PDB file of C-alpha atoms in Angstrom:
ATOM      1  CA  MET O  23      -3.247 -50.818  19.733  1.00  0.00           C
ATOM      2  CA  LEU O  24      -1.058 -47.755  19.521  1.00  0.00           C
ATOM      3  CA  SER O  25      -3.754 -45.263  18.688  1.00  0.00           C
ATOM      4  CA  LEU O  26      -7.218 -44.720  17.322  1.00  0.00           C
ATOM      5  CA  GLY O  27      -5.579 -43.243  14.238  1.00  0.00           C
ATOM      6  CA  GLY O  28      -3.909 -46.593  13.544  1.00  0.00           C
ATOM      7  CA  GLY O  29      -7.200 -48.410  14.009  1.00  0.00           C
ATOM      8  CA  ASN O  30      -9.023 -46.158  11.587  1.00  0.00           C
ATOM      9  CA  HIS O  31      -6.372 -46.348   8.826  1.00  0.00           C
ATOM     10  CA  PHE O  32      -8.552 -48.476   6.600  1.00  0.00           C
ATOM     11  CA  LEU O  33     -11.397 -45.885   6.629  1.00  0.00           C
ATOM     12  CA  ARG O  34      -9.052 -43.014   5.850  1.00  0.00           C
ATOM     13  CA  SER O  35      -7.351 -44.945   3.019  1.00  0.00           C
ATOM     14  CA  GLN O  36     -10.703 -45.774   1.502  1.00  0.00           C
ATOM     15  CA  LEU O  37     -11.694 -42.115   1.688  1.00  0.00           C
ATOM     16  CA  PHE O  38      -8.663 -41.086  -0.392  1.00  0.00           C
ATOM     17  CA  HIS O  39      -9.290 -43.846  -2.931  1.00  0.00           C
ATOM     18  CA  SER O  40     -12.968 -42.793  -3.248  1.00  0.00           C
ATOM     19  CA  VAL O  41     -12.443 -39.117  -4.212  1.00  0.00           C
ATOM     20  CA  PRO O  42     -15.041 -37.826  -6.665  1.00  0.00           C
ATOM     21  CA  SER O  43     -13.757 -37.553 -10.252  1.00  0.00           C
ATOM     22  CA  PHE O  44     -13.720 -33.759 -10.319  1.00  0.00           C
ATOM     23  CA  PHE O  45     -11.076 -33.833  -7.595  1.00  0.00           C
ATOM     24  CA  GLU O  46      -8.859 -36.274  -9.496  1.00  0.00           C
ATOM     25  CA  THR O  47      -5.845 -34.465 -10.781  1.00  0.00           C
ATOM     26  CA  GLY O  48      -3.663 -37.440 -11.637  1.00  0.00           C
ATOM     27  CA  LEU O  49      -1.619 -36.785  -8.495  1.00  0.00           C
ATOM     28  CA  PRO O  50      -1.497 -39.726  -6.157  1.00  0.00           C
ATOM     29  CA  ILE O  51      -2.578 -37.714  -3.113  1.00  0.00           C
ATOM     30  CA  ASP O  52      -3.001 -40.765  -0.903  1.00  0.00           C
ATOM     31  CA  ASP O  53       0.542 -41.923  -1.624  1.00  0.00           C
ATOM     32  CA  TRP O  54       2.033 -38.546  -0.870  1.00  0.00           C
ATOM     33  CA  ILE O  55       0.121 -38.486   2.450  1.00  0.00           C
ATOM     34  CA  ALA O  56       1.454 -41.997   3.177  1.00  0.00           C
ATOM     35  CA  ILE O  57       5.005 -40.894   2.462  1.00  0.00           C
ATOM     36  CA  VAL O  58       4.772 -37.906   4.745  1.00  0.00           C
ATOM     37  CA  ALA O  59       3.087 -39.991   7.486  1.00  0.00           C
ATOM     38  CA  PHE O  60       5.701 -42.749   7.269  1.00  0.00           C
ATOM     39  CA  ALA O  61       8.591 -40.256   7.340  1.00  0.00           C
ATOM     40  CA  TYR O  62       7.051 -38.311  10.246  1.00  0.00           C
ATOM     41  CA  PHE O  63       6.430 -41.452  12.323  1.00  0.00           C
ATOM     42  CA  GLY O  64       9.891 -42.745  11.432  1.00  0.00           C
ATOM     43  CA  PHE O  65      11.703 -39.598  12.582  1.00  0.00           C
ATOM     44  CA  ILE O  66       9.547 -39.250  15.738  1.00  0.00           C
ATOM     45  CA  THR O  67      10.209 -42.919  16.637  1.00  0.00           C
ATOM     46  CA  LEU O  68      13.922 -42.534  16.081  1.00  0.00           C
ATOM     47  CA  LYS O  69      13.973 -39.359  18.167  1.00  0.00           C
ATOM     48  CA  GLU O  70      12.121 -41.054  21.029  1.00  0.00           C
ATOM     49  CA  ALA O  71      14.507 -44.056  20.868  1.00  0.00           C
ATOM     50  CA  TYR O  72      17.515 -41.742  20.907  1.00  0.00           C
ATOM     51  CA  GLU O  73      16.146 -39.900  23.963  1.00  0.00           C
ATOM     52  CA  LEU O  74      15.528 -43.097  25.976  1.00  0.00           C
ATOM     53  CA  ALA O  75      17.862 -43.464  28.900  1.00  0.00           C
ATOM     54  CA  PRO O  76      20.150 -46.471  28.862  1.00  0.00           C
ATOM     55  CA  GLU O  77      18.204 -49.375  30.338  1.00  0.00           C
ATOM     56  CA  GLU O  78      19.182 -51.127  33.534  1.00  0.00           C
ATOM     57  CA  LYS O  79      18.872 -54.883  33.780  1.00  0.00           C
ATOM     58  CA  GLY O  80      15.172 -55.835  33.817  1.00  0.00           C
ATOM     59  CA  GLY O  81      14.030 -52.244  33.164  1.00  0.00           C
ATOM     60  CA  GLU O  82      10.319 -52.479  32.506  1.00  0.00           C
ATOM     61  CA  LEU O  83       9.951 -55.789  34.350  1.00  0.00           C
ATOM     62  CA  VAL O  84      11.224 -54.179  37.539  1.00  0.00           C
ATOM     63  CA  ASP O  85       8.737 -51.314  37.041  1.00  0.00           C
ATOM     64  CA  ALA O  86       5.859 -53.734  36.516  1.00  0.00           C
ATOM     65  CA  GLU O  87       6.786 -55.711  39.631  1.00  0.00           C
ATOM     66  CA  GLU O  88       6.920 -52.511  41.734  1.00  0.00           C
ATOM     67  CA  ALA O  89       3.452 -51.471  40.455  1.00  0.00           C
ATOM     68  CA  LEU O  90       2.011 -54.889  41.243  1.00  0.00           C
ATOM     69  CA  SER O  91       3.479 -54.805  44.777  1.00  0.00           C
ATOM     70  CA  THR O  92       1.299 -51.749  45.606  1.00  0.00           C
ATOM     71  CA  VAL O  93      -1.982 -53.518  44.753  1.00  0.00           C
ATOM     72  CA  LYS O  94      -4.327 -53.502  47.775  1.00  0.00           C
ATOM     73  CA  ASP O  95      -7.422 -55.544  46.740  1.00  0.00           C
ATOM     74  CA  PRO O  96      -6.541 -58.037  43.939  1.00  0.00           C
ATOM     75  CA  VAL O  97     -10.219 -58.868  43.178  1.00  0.00           C
ATOM     76  CA  GLU O  98     -11.263 -55.253  42.790  1.00  0.00           C
ATOM     77  CA  ASN O  99      -8.147 -54.639  40.722  1.00  0.00           C
ATOM     78  CA  VAL O 100      -8.953 -57.554  38.404  1.00  0.00           C
ATOM     79  CA  VAL O 101     -12.401 -56.114  37.546  1.00  0.00           C
ATOM     80  CA  ALA O 102     -10.855 -52.728  36.848  1.00  0.00           C
ATOM     81  CA  LEU O 103      -8.148 -54.376  34.760  1.00  0.00           C
ATOM     82  CA  ILE O 104     -10.703 -56.298  32.691  1.00  0.00           C
ATOM     83  CA  ILE O 105     -12.760 -53.179  32.030  1.00  0.00           C
ATOM     84  CA  GLN O 106      -9.689 -51.158  31.146  1.00  0.00           C
ATOM     85  CA  THR O 107      -8.345 -53.879  28.828  1.00  0.00           C
ATOM     86  CA  PHE O 108     -11.697 -54.316  27.075  1.00  0.00           C
ATOM     87  CA  THR O 109     -12.069 -50.559  26.578  1.00  0.00           C
ATOM     88  CA  LEU O 110      -8.506 -50.173  25.281  1.00  0.00           C
ATOM     89  CA  VAL O 111      -8.846 -53.031  22.778  1.00  0.00           C
ATOM     90  CA  PHE O 112     -12.273 -51.850  21.623  1.00  0.00           C
ATOM     91  CA  ALA O 113     -11.044 -48.273  21.036  1.00  0.00           C
ATOM     92  CA  ALA O 114      -7.853 -49.443  19.299  1.00  0.00           C
ATOM     93  CA  GLU O 115      -9.612 -51.903  17.005  1.00  0.00           C
ATOM     94  CA  PHE O 116     -12.682 -49.707  16.193  1.00  0.00           C
ATOM     95  CA  GLY O 117     -12.790 -49.191  12.478  1.00  0.00           C
ATOM     96  CA  ASP O 118      -9.949 -51.637  11.711  1.00  0.00           C
ATOM     97  CA  ARG O 119     -10.237 -53.977   8.773  1.00  0.00           C
ATOM     98  CA  SER O 120     -10.622 -57.041  11.017  1.00  0.00           C
ATOM     99  CA  PHE O 121     -13.341 -55.183  12.951  1.00  0.00           C
ATOM    100  CA  LEU O 122     -15.261 -54.333   9.766  1.00  0.00           C
ATOM    101  CA  SER O 123     -14.696 -57.779   8.330  1.00  0.00           C
ATOM    102  CA  THR O 124     -16.150 -59.367  11.469  1.00  0.00           C
ATOM    103  CA  ILE O 125     -19.221 -57.157  11.253  1.00  0.00           C
ATOM    104  CA  ALA O 126     -19.717 -58.055   7.602  1.00  0.00           C
ATOM    105  CA  LEU O 127     -19.185 -61.764   8.246  1.00  0.00           C
ATOM    106  CA  ALA O 128     -21.643 -61.656  11.225  1.00  0.00           C
ATOM    107  CA  ALA O 129     -24.235 -60.026   8.935  1.00  0.00           C
ATOM    108  CA  ALA O 130     -23.883 -62.851   6.360  1.00  0.00           C
ATOM    109  CA  GLN O 131     -23.288 -65.815   8.650  1.00  0.00           C
ATOM    110  CA  ASN O 132     -24.319 -67.061  12.089  1.00  0.00           C
ATOM    111  CA  PRO O 133     -23.372 -64.190  14.459  1.00  0.00           C
ATOM    112  CA  ALA O 134     -22.746 -66.525  17.414  1.00  0.00           C
ATOM    113  CA  SER O 135     -20.283 -68.657  15.347  1.00  0.00           C
ATOM    114  CA  VAL O 136     -18.556 -65.512  14.065  1.00  0.00           C
ATOM    115  CA  ALA O 137     -18.275 -64.039  17.540  1.00  0.00           C
ATOM    116  CA  LEU O 138     -16.864 -67.314  18.955  1.00  0.00           C
ATOM    117  CA  GLY O 139     -14.373 -67.547  16.061  1.00  0.00           C
ATOM    118  CA  ALA O 140     -13.294 -63.905  16.404  1.00  0.00           C
ATOM    119  CA  ILE O 141     -12.819 -64.231  20.165  1.00  0.00           C
ATOM    120  CA  ALA O 142     -10.807 -67.396  19.701  1.00  0.00           C
ATOM    121  CA  ALA O 143      -8.626 -65.829  16.972  1.00  0.00           C
ATOM    122  CA  HIS O 144      -8.034 -62.729  19.038  1.00  0.00           C
ATOM    123  CA  ALA O 145      -7.126 -64.839  22.135  1.00  0.00           C
ATOM    124  CA  ILE O 146      -4.635 -66.909  20.084  1.00  0.00           C
ATOM    125  CA  ALA O 147      -3.078 -63.836  18.432  1.00  0.00           C
ATOM    126  CA  THR O 148      -2.779 -61.990  21.804  1.00  0.00           C
ATOM    127  CA  THR O 149      -1.262 -65.000  23.487  1.00  0.00           C
ATOM    128  CA  LEU O 150       1.320 -65.417  20.753  1.00  0.00           C
ATOM    129  CA  ALA O 151       2.111 -61.662  20.932  1.00  0.00           C
ATOM    130  CA  VAL O 152       2.523 -61.694  24.728  1.00  0.00           C
ATOM    131  CA  ILE O 153       4.693 -64.824  24.766  1.00  0.00           C
ATOM    132  CA  GLY O 154       6.753 -63.608  21.814  1.00  0.00           C
ATOM    133  CA  GLY O 155       7.176 -60.187  23.350  1.00  0.00           C
ATOM    134  CA  ALA O 156       8.239 -61.717  26.689  1.00  0.00           C
ATOM    135  CA  ILE O 157      10.865 -63.863  24.953  1.00  0.00           C
ATOM    136  CA  LEU O 158      12.140 -61.039  22.728  1.00  0.00           C
ATOM    137  CA  SER O 159      12.286 -58.532  25.590  1.00  0.00           C
ATOM    138  CA  LYS O 160      14.994 -60.672  27.193  1.00  0.00           C
ATOM    139  CA  TYR O 161      17.231 -60.106  24.176  1.00  0.00           C
ATOM    140  CA  ILE O 162      16.200 -56.820  22.631  1.00  0.00           C
ATOM    141  CA  SER O 163      16.035 -53.482  24.423  1.00  0.00           C
ATOM    142  CA  GLU O 164      13.252 -50.942  24.030  1.00  0.00           C
ATOM    143  CA  LYS O 165      15.769 -48.574  22.518  1.00  0.00           C
ATOM    144  CA  THR O 166      16.639 -51.137  19.810  1.00  0.00           C
ATOM    145  CA  VAL O 167      12.988 -51.709  19.067  1.00  0.00           C
ATOM    146  CA  GLY O 168      12.590 -47.936  18.602  1.00  0.00           C
ATOM    147  CA  TYR O 169      15.574 -47.724  16.249  1.00  0.00           C
ATOM    148  CA  VAL O 170      14.345 -50.684  14.156  1.00  0.00           C
ATOM    149  CA  GLY O 171      10.729 -49.377  14.098  1.00  0.00           C
ATOM    150  CA  GLY O 172      11.753 -45.846  13.116  1.00  0.00           C
ATOM    151  CA  SER O 173      14.079 -47.157  10.413  1.00  0.00           C
ATOM    152  CA  LEU O 174      11.313 -49.356   9.028  1.00  0.00           C
ATOM    153  CA  PHE O 175       8.931 -46.379   8.848  1.00  0.00           C
ATOM    154  CA  ILE O 176      11.576 -44.403   6.905  1.00  0.00           C
ATOM    155  CA  LEU O 177      12.163 -47.398   4.648  1.00  0.00           C
ATOM    156  CA  PHE O 178       8.418 -47.643   3.966  1.00  0.00           C
ATOM    157  CA  ALA O 179       8.367 -43.927   3.068  1.00  0.00           C
ATOM    158  CA  ALA O 180      11.256 -44.365   0.666  1.00  0.00           C
ATOM    159  CA  LEU O 181       9.775 -47.489  -0.911  1.00  0.00           C
ATOM    160  CA  THR O 182       6.431 -45.686  -1.385  1.00  0.00           C
ATOM    161  CA  ALA O 183       8.197 -42.731  -2.954  1.00  0.00           C
ATOM    162  CA  ILE O 184      10.160 -45.101  -5.337  1.00  0.00           C
ATOM    163  CA  GLY O 185       6.851 -46.696  -6.297  1.00  0.00           C
ATOM    164  CA  LEU O 186       5.571 -43.327  -7.494  1.00  0.00           C
ATOM    165  CA  GLY O 187       8.412 -42.954  -9.957  1.00  0.00           C
TER     166      GLY O 187
END
């Protein structure tokens, strides 16, 4: 759920693989774009991790607890939170492979069963991500996650470039 661009990766990748034949030059344009994108995201992520201030004990947890302590009407806030969460997930997943697969499956099968299965799968995946993130956040700092993520992006750029050779 980092961005709409990430959610629409599938559509863009298919666009580059579906170029009309008169545009084909033998150059793997989509691979070069992937290399540039991986390298760019890698260096940006590493830069952001480097610029993060050293974290105090409990960093983001303390910030979250402070934000929750200022809540005035919990019921009103829950409705706003549900709407905000739904909107964010919808925007992030719009155009994603799982989104398009669910639409195709619903067209071919019972839509109610597909919807129920998709909701259950999303709930399970989200629960595992939240629990896993909560456990890992006790041992790994945000700065470390940034360094690892940025390094992986650069590794993917290098591996994609090696695959062209």
